[in-house]
């Protein structure tokens, strides 16, 4: 079976894919453009994709041989699931293995933003000094504050677990309340309005869907506390990035910690000029251990498919 790999995966996964079929790897160290996805000779039954590959209805239509899209990510918003379903193309993802690492990064962004760590690092490097003074470089406490989680799924719950020992109280907003998690985490369900008005830290852990796209824009930032900090390790387009830049410029909210961006891989230039935003380069799952495990899940899915079994992480 022909397997086209859009970005070289960690070695153990590549070795297993090599056993499963004839593997061809996109030779360039960058994602294929939309145009290349249509025109490059990638005739294969299996396509191993990454987030930067947009597998839309046109791409699926142009590749009638395609039977499986194995995404090297838990999020599948880069793939048109309806179009895949209607063509009988299976889509798989890599859930579970990146939960803890992504929650770690959300906490890292929360702490870095609350204590203005990256801004402080820039200052020390620029001046060669660490000038202690009673009111120098003040940030915010975590203890006694409210953490709002938008999207209490696997990753959101892992963030809440990390937040409790820091003295944060968790509230959350989901489409539906999650009573079992509430009991375990001591978290309280909140309406979206309450989430906005009560959160001192607001962590976005929802997937990108038509419902969550641009859920956070100017009206939402206006409804938040002026001292609030927003953290996004979910997907960039959940936030209207130009409204966020404006909110940070005008002090509607105090800060932001971002790992994902509306127009990845580009980051809005206005954000680059702001001190009150911490910018990570989409590294939620970027630990050695996790990327290896993600590779193994991709291999598990591809191998199951080539052997005529149902892939363990089938989304569609
Ligand atoms: C990373 O962003 C993922 O969805 O796995």
PDB file of C-alpha atoms and ligand atoms in Angstrom:
ATOM      1  CA  UNK A   1       0.000   0.000   0.000  1.00  0.00           C
ATOM      2  CA  UNK A   2       1.273   3.522  -0.831  1.00  0.00           C
ATOM      3  CA  UNK A   3       1.688   5.835   2.147  1.00  0.00           C
ATOM      4  CA  UNK A   4       2.460   9.513   1.539  1.00  0.00           C
ATOM      5  CA  UNK A   5       3.910  11.280   4.592  1.00  0.00           C
ATOM      6  CA  UNK A   6       3.626  15.073   4.564  1.00  0.00           C
ATOM      7  CA  UNK A   7       6.225  15.729   7.274  1.00  0.00           C
ATOM      8  CA  UNK A   8       8.857  13.259   8.478  1.00  0.00           C
ATOM      9  CA  UNK A   9       7.736  11.820  11.831  1.00  0.00           C
ATOM     10  CA  UNK A  10      10.007  10.668  14.667  1.00  0.00           C
ATOM     11  CA  UNK A  11      12.199   7.730  13.682  1.00  0.00           C
ATOM     12  CA  UNK A  12      10.377   4.883  15.510  1.00  0.00           C
ATOM     13  CA  UNK A  13       7.130   5.823  13.768  1.00  0.00           C
ATOM     14  CA  UNK A  14       8.822   6.060  10.361  1.00  0.00           C
ATOM     15  CA  UNK A  15      10.375   2.629  10.873  1.00  0.00           C
ATOM     16  CA  UNK A  16       6.958   1.133  11.615  1.00  0.00           C
ATOM     17  CA  UNK A  17       5.355   2.865   8.618  1.00  0.00           C
ATOM     18  CA  UNK A  18       8.139   1.505   6.409  1.00  0.00           C
ATOM     19  CA  UNK A  19       7.087  -1.994   7.465  1.00  0.00           C
ATOM     20  CA  UNK A  20       3.460  -1.233   6.617  1.00  0.00           C
ATOM     21  CA  UNK A  21       3.812  -0.165   3.000  1.00  0.00           C
ATOM     22  CA  UNK A  22       5.685   1.882   0.421  1.00  0.00           C
ATOM     23  CA  UNK A  23       6.385   5.190   2.118  1.00  0.00           C
ATOM     24  CA  UNK A  24       7.126   8.427   0.343  1.00  0.00           C
ATOM     25  CA  UNK A  25       7.983  11.491   2.410  1.00  0.00           C
ATOM     26  CA  UNK A  26       7.392  15.043   1.165  1.00  0.00           C
ATOM     27  CA  UNK A  27      11.037  16.070   0.716  1.00  0.00           C
ATOM     28  CA  UNK A  28      10.874  19.709   1.761  1.00  0.00           C
ATOM     29  CA  UNK A  29      11.140  20.900   5.346  1.00  0.00           C
ATOM     30  CA  UNK A  30       7.895  22.853   5.193  1.00  0.00           C
ATOM     31  CA  UNK A  31       4.181  22.185   4.847  1.00  0.00           C
ATOM     32  CA  UNK A  32       2.686  21.777   1.389  1.00  0.00           C
ATOM     33  CA  UNK A  33       0.688  24.761   0.216  1.00  0.00           C
ATOM     34  CA  UNK A  34      -2.990  24.284  -0.675  1.00  0.00           C
ATOM     35  CA  UNK A  35      -1.949  24.343  -4.332  1.00  0.00           C
ATOM     36  CA  UNK A  36       0.735  21.702  -3.874  1.00  0.00           C
ATOM     37  CA  UNK A  37      -1.726  19.470  -2.046  1.00  0.00           C
ATOM     38  CA  UNK A  38      -3.821  19.547  -5.203  1.00  0.00           C
ATOM     39  CA  UNK A  39      -1.122  19.201  -7.797  1.00  0.00           C
ATOM     40  CA  UNK A  40       1.778  17.205  -6.332  1.00  0.00           C
ATOM     41  CA  UNK A  41       1.895  13.578  -7.336  1.00  0.00           C
ATOM     42  CA  UNK A  42       0.848  12.096  -4.025  1.00  0.00           C
ATOM     43  CA  UNK A  43      -1.107   9.175  -5.387  1.00  0.00           C
ATOM     44  CA  UNK A  44      -1.501   7.071  -2.265  1.00  0.00           C
ATOM     45  CA  UNK A  45      -4.182   5.232  -0.328  1.00  0.00           C
ATOM     46  CA  UNK A  46      -2.844   6.677   2.919  1.00  0.00           C
ATOM     47  CA  UNK A  47      -1.921  10.293   3.609  1.00  0.00           C
ATOM     48  CA  UNK A  48      -0.127  11.100   6.878  1.00  0.00           C
ATOM     49  CA  UNK A  49      -0.826  14.761   7.537  1.00  0.00           C
ATOM     50  CA  UNK A  50       0.122  17.514   9.969  1.00  0.00           C
ATOM     51  CA  UNK A  51      -1.835  20.588  11.058  1.00  0.00           C
ATOM     52  CA  UNK A  52      -0.434  22.782   8.318  1.00  0.00           C
ATOM     53  CA  UNK A  53      -1.938  20.541   5.602  1.00  0.00           C
ATOM     54  CA  UNK A  54      -5.424  21.666   4.680  1.00  0.00           C
ATOM     55  CA  UNK A  55      -7.275  18.600   3.463  1.00  0.00           C
ATOM     56  CA  UNK A  56     -10.437  20.172   2.118  1.00  0.00           C
ATOM     57  CA  UNK A  57     -13.136  18.916  -0.259  1.00  0.00           C
ATOM     58  CA  UNK A  58     -11.073  19.932  -3.316  1.00  0.00           C
ATOM     59  CA  UNK A  59      -8.035  17.968  -2.175  1.00  0.00           C
ATOM     60  CA  UNK A  60     -10.176  14.927  -1.402  1.00  0.00           C
ATOM     61  CA  UNK A  61     -11.879  15.168  -4.787  1.00  0.00           C
ATOM     62  CA  UNK A  62      -8.499  15.398  -6.530  1.00  0.00           C
ATOM     63  CA  UNK A  63      -7.296  12.179  -4.860  1.00  0.00           C
ATOM     64  CA  UNK A  64      -9.795   9.442  -5.629  1.00  0.00           C
ATOM     65  CA  UNK A  65      -7.365   6.723  -4.493  1.00  0.00           C
ATOM     66  CA  UNK A  66      -7.195   8.116  -0.973  1.00  0.00           C
ATOM     67  CA  UNK A  67      -8.753   5.920   1.758  1.00  0.00           C
ATOM     68  CA  UNK A  68      -7.143   7.110   5.015  1.00  0.00           C
ATOM     69  CA  UNK A  69      -5.993  10.501   6.309  1.00  0.00           C
ATOM     70  CA  UNK A  70      -3.929   9.862   9.447  1.00  0.00           C
ATOM     71  CA  UNK A  71      -3.419  13.220  11.168  1.00  0.00           C
ATOM     72  CA  UNK A  72      -0.397  13.709  13.416  1.00  0.00           C
ATOM     73  CA  UNK A  73      -2.445  15.809  15.888  1.00  0.00           C
ATOM     74  CA  UNK A  74      -5.444  15.490  18.129  1.00  0.00           C
ATOM     75  CA  UNK A  75      -7.190  18.444  16.450  1.00  0.00           C
ATOM     76  CA  UNK A  76      -8.644  17.628  13.037  1.00  0.00           C
ATOM     77  CA  UNK A  77      -9.840  21.108  12.046  1.00  0.00           C
ATOM     78  CA  UNK A  78      -7.397  21.020   9.103  1.00  0.00           C
ATOM     79  CA  UNK A  79      -9.516  18.271   7.524  1.00  0.00           C
ATOM     80  CA  UNK A  80     -12.997  18.645   6.027  1.00  0.00           C
ATOM     81  CA  UNK A  81     -14.640  15.813   7.973  1.00  0.00           C
ATOM     82  CA  UNK A  82     -17.976  16.005   6.148  1.00  0.00           C
ATOM     83  CA  UNK A  83     -16.287  15.741   2.765  1.00  0.00           C
ATOM     84  CA  UNK A  84     -14.184  12.822   4.028  1.00  0.00           C
ATOM     85  CA  UNK A  85     -17.256  11.058   5.394  1.00  0.00           C
ATOM     86  CA  UNK A  86     -19.185  11.443   2.176  1.00  0.00           C
ATOM     87  CA  UNK A  87     -16.254  10.035   0.173  1.00  0.00           C
ATOM     88  CA  UNK A  88     -15.762   7.141   2.579  1.00  0.00           C
ATOM     89  CA  UNK A  89     -12.297   8.393   3.548  1.00  0.00           C
ATOM     90  CA  UNK A  90     -11.316   7.447   7.099  1.00  0.00           C
ATOM     91  CA  UNK A  91      -9.753  10.158   9.310  1.00  0.00           C
ATOM     92  CA  UNK A  92      -7.705   9.376  12.431  1.00  0.00           C
ATOM     93  CA  UNK A  93      -6.040  11.549  15.089  1.00  0.00           C
ATOM     94  CA  UNK A  94      -3.696  11.176  18.085  1.00  0.00           C
ATOM     95  CA  UNK A  95      -5.758  11.746  21.246  1.00  0.00           C
ATOM     96  CA  UNK A  96      -4.761  11.266  24.876  1.00  0.00           C
ATOM     97  CA  UNK A  97      -0.972  11.231  24.569  1.00  0.00           C
ATOM     98  CA  UNK A  98      -0.614  15.019  24.447  1.00  0.00           C
ATOM     99  CA  UNK A  99      -3.080  15.909  27.209  1.00  0.00           C
ATOM    100  CA  UNK A 100      -0.569  16.377  30.038  1.00  0.00           C
ATOM    101  CA  UNK A 101       2.050  18.178  27.944  1.00  0.00           C
ATOM    102  CA  UNK A 102      -0.508  20.640  26.609  1.00  0.00           C
ATOM    103  CA  UNK A 103      -1.850  21.273  30.112  1.00  0.00           C
ATOM    104  CA  UNK A 104       1.744  21.838  31.288  1.00  0.00           C
ATOM    105  CA  UNK A 105       2.163  24.464  28.596  1.00  0.00           C
ATOM    106  CA  UNK A 106      -1.123  26.165  29.548  1.00  0.00           C
ATOM    107  CA  UNK A 107       0.171  26.433  33.136  1.00  0.00           C
ATOM    108  CA  UNK A 108       3.561  27.646  31.906  1.00  0.00           C
ATOM    109  CA  UNK A 109       1.849  30.405  29.902  1.00  0.00           C
ATOM    110  CA  UNK A 110      -0.412  31.239  32.835  1.00  0.00           C
ATOM    111  CA  UNK A 111       2.525  31.568  35.256  1.00  0.00           C
ATOM    112  CA  UNK A 112       4.690  33.393  32.720  1.00  0.00           C
ATOM    113  CA  UNK A 113       1.893  35.862  32.004  1.00  0.00           C
ATOM    114  CA  UNK A 114       0.884  36.370  35.644  1.00  0.00           C
ATOM    115  CA  UNK A 115       4.481  37.096  36.690  1.00  0.00           C
ATOM    116  CA  UNK A 116       5.521  38.834  33.452  1.00  0.00           C
ATOM    117  CA  UNK A 117       8.393  36.417  33.132  1.00  0.00           C
ATOM    118  CA  UNK A 118       9.248  36.786  29.457  1.00  0.00           C
ATOM    119  CA  UNK A 119       8.991  40.566  29.613  1.00  0.00           C
ATOM    120  CA  UNK A 120      11.337  40.413  32.627  1.00  0.00           C
ATOM    121  CA  UNK A 121      13.777  38.204  30.752  1.00  0.00           C
ATOM    122  CA  UNK A 122      13.820  40.716  27.881  1.00  0.00           C
ATOM    123  CA  UNK A 123      14.476  43.541  30.343  1.00  0.00           C
ATOM    124  CA  UNK A 124      17.365  41.766  32.049  1.00  0.00           C
ATOM    125  CA  UNK A 125      18.972  40.925  28.718  1.00  0.00           C
ATOM    126  CA  UNK A 126      18.525  44.478  27.432  1.00  0.00           C
ATOM    127  CA  UNK A 127      19.849  46.282  30.498  1.00  0.00           C
ATOM    128  CA  UNK A 128      22.116  43.707  32.126  1.00  0.00           C
ATOM    129  CA  UNK A 129      20.398  44.531  35.431  1.00  0.00           C
ATOM    130  CA  UNK A 130      17.811  43.151  37.876  1.00  0.00           C
ATOM    131  CA  UNK A 131      16.821  46.270  39.802  1.00  0.00           C
ATOM    132  CA  UNK A 132      14.806  45.209  42.893  1.00  0.00           C
ATOM    133  CA  UNK A 133      12.348  47.902  44.005  1.00  0.00           C
ATOM    134  CA  UNK A 134       9.115  47.826  46.045  1.00  0.00           C
ATOM    135  CA  UNK A 135       6.878  48.353  43.077  1.00  0.00           C
ATOM    136  CA  UNK A 136       9.044  47.110  40.277  1.00  0.00           C
ATOM    137  CA  UNK A 137       7.637  44.650  37.701  1.00  0.00           C
ATOM    138  CA  UNK A 138       4.546  43.647  39.658  1.00  0.00           C
ATOM    139  CA  UNK A 139       2.398  40.806  38.449  1.00  0.00           C
ATOM    140  CA  UNK A 140      -0.589  38.942  39.855  1.00  0.00           C
ATOM    141  CA  UNK A 141      -1.108  36.261  42.516  1.00  0.00           C
ATOM    142  CA  UNK A 142      -2.630  32.937  41.564  1.00  0.00           C
ATOM    143  CA  UNK A 143      -3.783  31.979  45.067  1.00  0.00           C
ATOM    144  CA  UNK A 144      -7.418  32.765  45.669  1.00  0.00           C
ATOM    145  CA  UNK A 145      -8.089  33.660  42.037  1.00  0.00           C
ATOM    146  CA  UNK A 146     -10.562  32.148  39.613  1.00  0.00           C
ATOM    147  CA  UNK A 147      -9.453  30.067  36.658  1.00  0.00           C
ATOM    148  CA  UNK A 148     -12.089  29.868  33.933  1.00  0.00           C
ATOM    149  CA  UNK A 149     -11.809  26.976  31.531  1.00  0.00           C
ATOM    150  CA  UNK A 150     -13.480  27.221  28.154  1.00  0.00           C
ATOM    151  CA  UNK A 151     -13.812  23.586  27.106  1.00  0.00           C
ATOM    152  CA  UNK A 152     -13.496  21.140  29.993  1.00  0.00           C
ATOM    153  CA  UNK A 153     -12.472  18.042  28.047  1.00  0.00           C
ATOM    154  CA  UNK A 154      -9.368  15.953  28.585  1.00  0.00           C
ATOM    155  CA  UNK A 155      -6.932  18.871  28.338  1.00  0.00           C
ATOM    156  CA  UNK A 156      -9.152  21.349  30.206  1.00  0.00           C
ATOM    157  CA  UNK A 157      -9.500  18.885  33.091  1.00  0.00           C
ATOM    158  CA  UNK A 158      -5.720  18.382  33.173  1.00  0.00           C
ATOM    159  CA  UNK A 159      -5.288  22.169  33.439  1.00  0.00           C
ATOM    160  CA  UNK A 160      -7.806  22.292  36.310  1.00  0.00           C
ATOM    161  CA  UNK A 161      -5.899  19.521  38.141  1.00  0.00           C
ATOM    162  CA  UNK A 162      -2.683  21.525  37.872  1.00  0.00           C
ATOM    163  CA  UNK A 163      -4.387  24.756  38.939  1.00  0.00           C
ATOM    164  CA  UNK A 164      -5.775  23.474  42.258  1.00  0.00           C
ATOM    165  CA  UNK A 165      -2.413  23.214  44.102  1.00  0.00           C
ATOM    166  CA  UNK A 166      -1.702  26.829  43.087  1.00  0.00           C
ATOM    167  CA  UNK A 167      -4.813  27.895  44.997  1.00  0.00           C
ATOM    168  CA  UNK A 168      -6.907  28.639  41.924  1.00  0.00           C
ATOM    169  CA  UNK A 169     -10.642  27.932  41.989  1.00  0.00           C
ATOM    170  CA  UNK A 170     -11.942  26.528  38.717  1.00  0.00           C
ATOM    171  CA  UNK A 171     -15.111  27.410  36.881  1.00  0.00           C
ATOM    172  CA  UNK A 172     -15.778  26.153  33.378  1.00  0.00           C
ATOM    173  CA  UNK A 173     -18.035  26.534  30.403  1.00  0.00           C
ATOM    174  CA  UNK A 174     -18.947  23.699  28.055  1.00  0.00           C
ATOM    175  CA  UNK A 175     -21.838  23.070  25.727  1.00  0.00           C
ATOM    176  CA  UNK A 176     -23.113  20.745  28.460  1.00  0.00           C
ATOM    177  CA  UNK A 177     -22.160  20.541  32.167  1.00  0.00           C
ATOM    178  CA  UNK A 178     -19.810  17.669  33.038  1.00  0.00           C
ATOM    179  CA  UNK A 179     -20.976  16.602  36.534  1.00  0.00           C
ATOM    180  CA  UNK A 180     -18.520  13.709  36.916  1.00  0.00           C
ATOM    181  CA  UNK A 181     -15.548  16.004  36.241  1.00  0.00           C
ATOM    182  CA  UNK A 182     -17.045  18.711  38.484  1.00  0.00           C
ATOM    183  CA  UNK A 183     -17.023  16.328  41.414  1.00  0.00           C
ATOM    184  CA  UNK A 184     -13.464  15.184  40.735  1.00  0.00           C
ATOM    185  CA  UNK A 185     -12.011  18.648  40.120  1.00  0.00           C
ATOM    186  CA  UNK A 186     -14.148  20.729  42.443  1.00  0.00           C
ATOM    187  CA  UNK A 187     -14.999  22.800  39.365  1.00  0.00           C
ATOM    188  CA  UNK A 188     -18.224  24.758  38.991  1.00  0.00           C
ATOM    189  CA  UNK A 189     -20.218  25.085  35.763  1.00  0.00           C
ATOM    190  CA  UNK A 190     -20.705  28.679  34.594  1.00  0.00           C
ATOM    191  CA  UNK A 191     -22.649  30.326  31.809  1.00  0.00           C
ATOM    192  CA  UNK A 192     -20.440  31.878  29.125  1.00  0.00           C
ATOM    193  CA  UNK A 193     -21.264  35.334  30.537  1.00  0.00           C
ATOM    194  CA  UNK A 194     -20.218  34.291  34.052  1.00  0.00           C
ATOM    195  CA  UNK A 195     -17.054  32.689  32.704  1.00  0.00           C
ATOM    196  CA  UNK A 196     -16.150  36.029  31.132  1.00  0.00           C
ATOM    197  CA  UNK A 197     -17.009  38.214  34.089  1.00  0.00           C
ATOM    198  CA  UNK A 198     -15.558  36.050  36.900  1.00  0.00           C
ATOM    199  CA  UNK A 199     -12.356  34.626  35.438  1.00  0.00           C
ATOM    200  CA  UNK A 200      -9.026  36.082  36.530  1.00  0.00           C
ATOM    201  CA  UNK A 201      -7.334  33.620  34.200  1.00  0.00           C
ATOM    202  CA  UNK A 202      -9.263  32.218  31.265  1.00  0.00           C
ATOM    203  CA  UNK A 203      -7.844  29.147  29.562  1.00  0.00           C
ATOM    204  CA  UNK A 204      -9.134  28.084  26.149  1.00  0.00           C
ATOM    205  CA  UNK A 205      -9.077  24.305  25.778  1.00  0.00           C
ATOM    206  CA  UNK A 206     -11.865  23.759  23.271  1.00  0.00           C
ATOM    207  CA  UNK A 207     -11.516  22.346  19.770  1.00  0.00           C
ATOM    208  CA  UNK A 208     -12.026  24.659  16.801  1.00  0.00           C
ATOM    209  CA  UNK A 209     -15.503  24.172  15.325  1.00  0.00           C
ATOM    210  CA  UNK A 210     -17.938  26.486  13.575  1.00  0.00           C
ATOM    211  CA  UNK A 211     -19.426  27.071  17.047  1.00  0.00           C
ATOM    212  CA  UNK A 212     -16.158  28.063  18.733  1.00  0.00           C
ATOM    213  CA  UNK A 213     -14.654  30.142  15.889  1.00  0.00           C
ATOM    214  CA  UNK A 214     -14.263  33.760  17.075  1.00  0.00           C
ATOM    215  CA  UNK A 215     -15.968  33.039  20.391  1.00  0.00           C
ATOM    216  CA  UNK A 216     -13.617  35.639  21.877  1.00  0.00           C
ATOM    217  CA  UNK A 217     -13.685  39.089  20.311  1.00  0.00           C
ATOM    218  CA  UNK A 218     -14.175  42.682  21.353  1.00  0.00           C
ATOM    219  CA  UNK A 219     -17.544  42.223  23.193  1.00  0.00           C
ATOM    220  CA  UNK A 220     -16.126  39.303  25.163  1.00  0.00           C
ATOM    221  CA  UNK A 221     -12.952  41.196  26.103  1.00  0.00           C
ATOM    222  CA  UNK A 222     -15.145  44.107  27.182  1.00  0.00           C
ATOM    223  CA  UNK A 223     -17.042  41.730  29.460  1.00  0.00           C
ATOM    224  CA  UNK A 224     -13.838  40.459  31.109  1.00  0.00           C
ATOM    225  CA  UNK A 225     -11.996  41.950  34.081  1.00  0.00           C
ATOM    226  CA  UNK A 226      -9.352  44.578  33.277  1.00  0.00           C
ATOM    227  CA  UNK A 227      -6.961  42.419  35.280  1.00  0.00           C
ATOM    228  CA  UNK A 228      -7.818  39.221  33.394  1.00  0.00           C
ATOM    229  CA  UNK A 229      -5.292  37.141  31.494  1.00  0.00           C
ATOM    230  CA  UNK A 230      -6.367  34.898  28.625  1.00  0.00           C
ATOM    231  CA  UNK A 231      -4.448  31.722  27.764  1.00  0.00           C
ATOM    232  CA  UNK A 232      -4.923  29.892  24.466  1.00  0.00           C
ATOM    233  CA  UNK A 233      -3.451  26.440  23.866  1.00  0.00           C
ATOM    234  CA  UNK A 234      -6.496  25.285  21.837  1.00  0.00           C
ATOM    235  CA  UNK A 235      -6.770  26.752  18.370  1.00  0.00           C
ATOM    236  CA  UNK A 236      -5.996  30.281  17.214  1.00  0.00           C
ATOM    237  CA  UNK A 237      -9.231  31.124  15.368  1.00  0.00           C
ATOM    238  CA  UNK A 238     -11.249  30.697  18.589  1.00  0.00           C
ATOM    239  CA  UNK A 239      -9.952  34.215  19.290  1.00  0.00           C
ATOM    240  CA  UNK A 240     -10.369  37.141  16.928  1.00  0.00           C
ATOM    241  CA  UNK A 241      -6.689  38.060  16.929  1.00  0.00           C
ATOM    242  CA  UNK A 242      -7.048  41.678  15.866  1.00  0.00           C
ATOM    243  CA  UNK A 243      -9.659  42.250  18.605  1.00  0.00           C
ATOM    244  CA  UNK A 244      -7.275  40.631  21.073  1.00  0.00           C
ATOM    245  CA  UNK A 245      -4.443  42.940  20.005  1.00  0.00           C
ATOM    246  CA  UNK A 246      -6.755  45.902  20.507  1.00  0.00           C
ATOM    247  CA  UNK A 247      -7.878  44.621  23.930  1.00  0.00           C
ATOM    248  CA  UNK A 248      -4.250  44.260  25.025  1.00  0.00           C
ATOM    249  CA  UNK A 249      -3.265  47.652  23.599  1.00  0.00           C
ATOM    250  CA  UNK A 250      -6.122  49.500  25.260  1.00  0.00           C
ATOM    251  CA  UNK A 251      -6.058  47.661  28.586  1.00  0.00           C
ATOM    252  CA  UNK A 252      -9.444  45.957  28.227  1.00  0.00           C
ATOM    253  CA  UNK A 253      -7.646  42.925  29.652  1.00  0.00           C
ATOM    254  CA  UNK A 254      -4.242  42.697  31.314  1.00  0.00           C
ATOM    255  CA  UNK A 255      -2.464  40.028  29.351  1.00  0.00           C
ATOM    256  CA  UNK A 256      -2.423  36.944  27.193  1.00  0.00           C
ATOM    257  CA  UNK A 257      -0.396  33.773  26.838  1.00  0.00           C
ATOM    258  CA  UNK A 258      -0.719  32.228  23.397  1.00  0.00           C
ATOM    259  CA  UNK A 259       0.508  29.029  21.820  1.00  0.00           C
ATOM    260  CA  UNK A 260      -1.806  29.149  18.810  1.00  0.00           C
ATOM    261  CA  UNK A 261      -2.671  31.870  16.309  1.00  0.00           C
ATOM    262  CA  UNK A 262      -5.524  32.772  14.034  1.00  0.00           C
ATOM    263  CA  UNK A 263      -3.485  32.667  10.829  1.00  0.00           C
ATOM    264  CA  UNK A 264      -0.741  30.163  11.639  1.00  0.00           C
ATOM    265  CA  UNK A 265       2.096  30.069  10.957  1.00  0.00           C
ATOM    266  CA  UNK A 266       1.776  33.884  10.835  1.00  0.00           C
ATOM    267  CA  UNK A 267       1.353  35.865  14.038  1.00  0.00           C
ATOM    268  CA  UNK A 268      -0.389  39.250  13.923  1.00  0.00           C
ATOM    269  CA  UNK A 269       2.396  41.898  13.820  1.00  0.00           C
ATOM    270  CA  UNK A 270       0.500  44.014  16.375  1.00  0.00           C
ATOM    271  CA  UNK A 271       0.985  41.284  18.967  1.00  0.00           C
ATOM    272  CA  UNK A 272       4.726  41.322  18.393  1.00  0.00           C
ATOM    273  CA  UNK A 273       4.970  44.896  19.641  1.00  0.00           C
ATOM    274  CA  UNK A 274       3.152  44.245  22.913  1.00  0.00           C
ATOM    275  CA  UNK A 275       4.893  43.504  26.219  1.00  0.00           C
ATOM    276  CA  UNK A 276       1.785  42.010  27.859  1.00  0.00           C
ATOM    277  CA  UNK A 277       1.543  38.923  25.705  1.00  0.00           C
ATOM    278  CA  UNK A 278       3.645  35.761  25.905  1.00  0.00           C
ATOM    279  CA  UNK A 279       4.017  34.132  22.496  1.00  0.00           C
ATOM    280  CA  UNK A 280       4.884  30.441  22.206  1.00  0.00           C
ATOM    281  CA  UNK A 281       5.476  28.854  18.777  1.00  0.00           C
ATOM    282  CA  UNK A 282       2.679  26.203  18.889  1.00  0.00           C
ATOM    283  CA  UNK A 283       4.552  23.780  21.146  1.00  0.00           C
ATOM    284  CA  UNK A 284       1.715  22.334  23.263  1.00  0.00           C
ATOM    285  CA  UNK A 285       2.603  18.778  22.342  1.00  0.00           C
ATOM    286  CA  UNK A 286       6.271  19.440  21.596  1.00  0.00           C
ATOM    287  CA  UNK A 287       8.062  17.204  24.066  1.00  0.00           C
ATOM    288  CA  UNK A 288      10.333  14.404  22.934  1.00  0.00           C
ATOM    289  CA  UNK A 289       8.174  11.821  24.676  1.00  0.00           C
ATOM    290  CA  UNK A 290       4.851  13.084  23.344  1.00  0.00           C
ATOM    291  CA  UNK A 291       5.930  13.479  19.736  1.00  0.00           C
ATOM    292  CA  UNK A 292       7.211   9.913  19.834  1.00  0.00           C
ATOM    293  CA  UNK A 293       3.909   8.685  21.255  1.00  0.00           C
ATOM    294  CA  UNK A 294       1.980  10.665  18.650  1.00  0.00           C
ATOM    295  CA  UNK A 295       4.102   9.010  15.970  1.00  0.00           C
ATOM    296  CA  UNK A 296       3.282   5.592  17.391  1.00  0.00           C
ATOM    297  CA  UNK A 297      -0.444   6.383  17.346  1.00  0.00           C
ATOM    298  CA  UNK A 298      -0.205   7.401  13.696  1.00  0.00           C
ATOM    299  CA  UNK A 299       1.616   4.125  12.979  1.00  0.00           C
ATOM    300  CA  UNK A 300      -1.013   2.158  14.978  1.00  0.00           C
ATOM    301  CA  UNK A 301      -3.766   3.751  12.914  1.00  0.00           C
ATOM    302  CA  UNK A 302      -2.063   3.227   9.562  1.00  0.00           C
ATOM    303  CA  UNK A 303      -1.072  -0.365  10.342  1.00  0.00           C
ATOM    304  CA  UNK A 304      -4.571  -1.266  11.553  1.00  0.00           C
ATOM    305  CA  UNK A 305      -5.951   0.152   8.311  1.00  0.00           C
ATOM    306  CA  UNK A 306      -3.477  -1.718   6.096  1.00  0.00           C
ATOM    307  CA  UNK A 307      -4.411  -4.930   7.903  1.00  0.00           C
ATOM    308  CA  UNK A 308      -8.114  -4.346   7.324  1.00  0.00           C
ATOM    309  CA  UNK A 309      -8.861  -3.550  10.979  1.00  0.00           C
ATOM    310  CA  UNK A 310     -10.630  -0.461  12.328  1.00  0.00           C
ATOM    311  CA  UNK A 311      -7.975   2.150  13.230  1.00  0.00           C
ATOM    312  CA  UNK A 312      -7.990   2.715  17.010  1.00  0.00           C
ATOM    313  CA  UNK A 313      -8.334   6.494  16.730  1.00  0.00           C
ATOM    314  CA  UNK A 314     -10.879   6.777  13.955  1.00  0.00           C
ATOM    315  CA  UNK A 315     -12.686  10.151  14.006  1.00  0.00           C
ATOM    316  CA  UNK A 316     -14.668   9.660  10.781  1.00  0.00           C
TER     317      UNK A 316
HETATM  318  C1  LIG B   1      -1.811  20.086  18.265  1.00  0.00           C
HETATM  319  O1  LIG B   1      -2.069  21.233  18.217  1.00  0.00           O
HETATM  320  C2  LIG B   1      -2.745  18.995  18.122  1.00  0.00           C
HETATM  321  O2  LIG B   1      -3.936  19.187  17.834  1.00  0.00           O
HETATM  322  O3  LIG B   1      -2.285  17.855  18.278  1.00  0.00           O
END
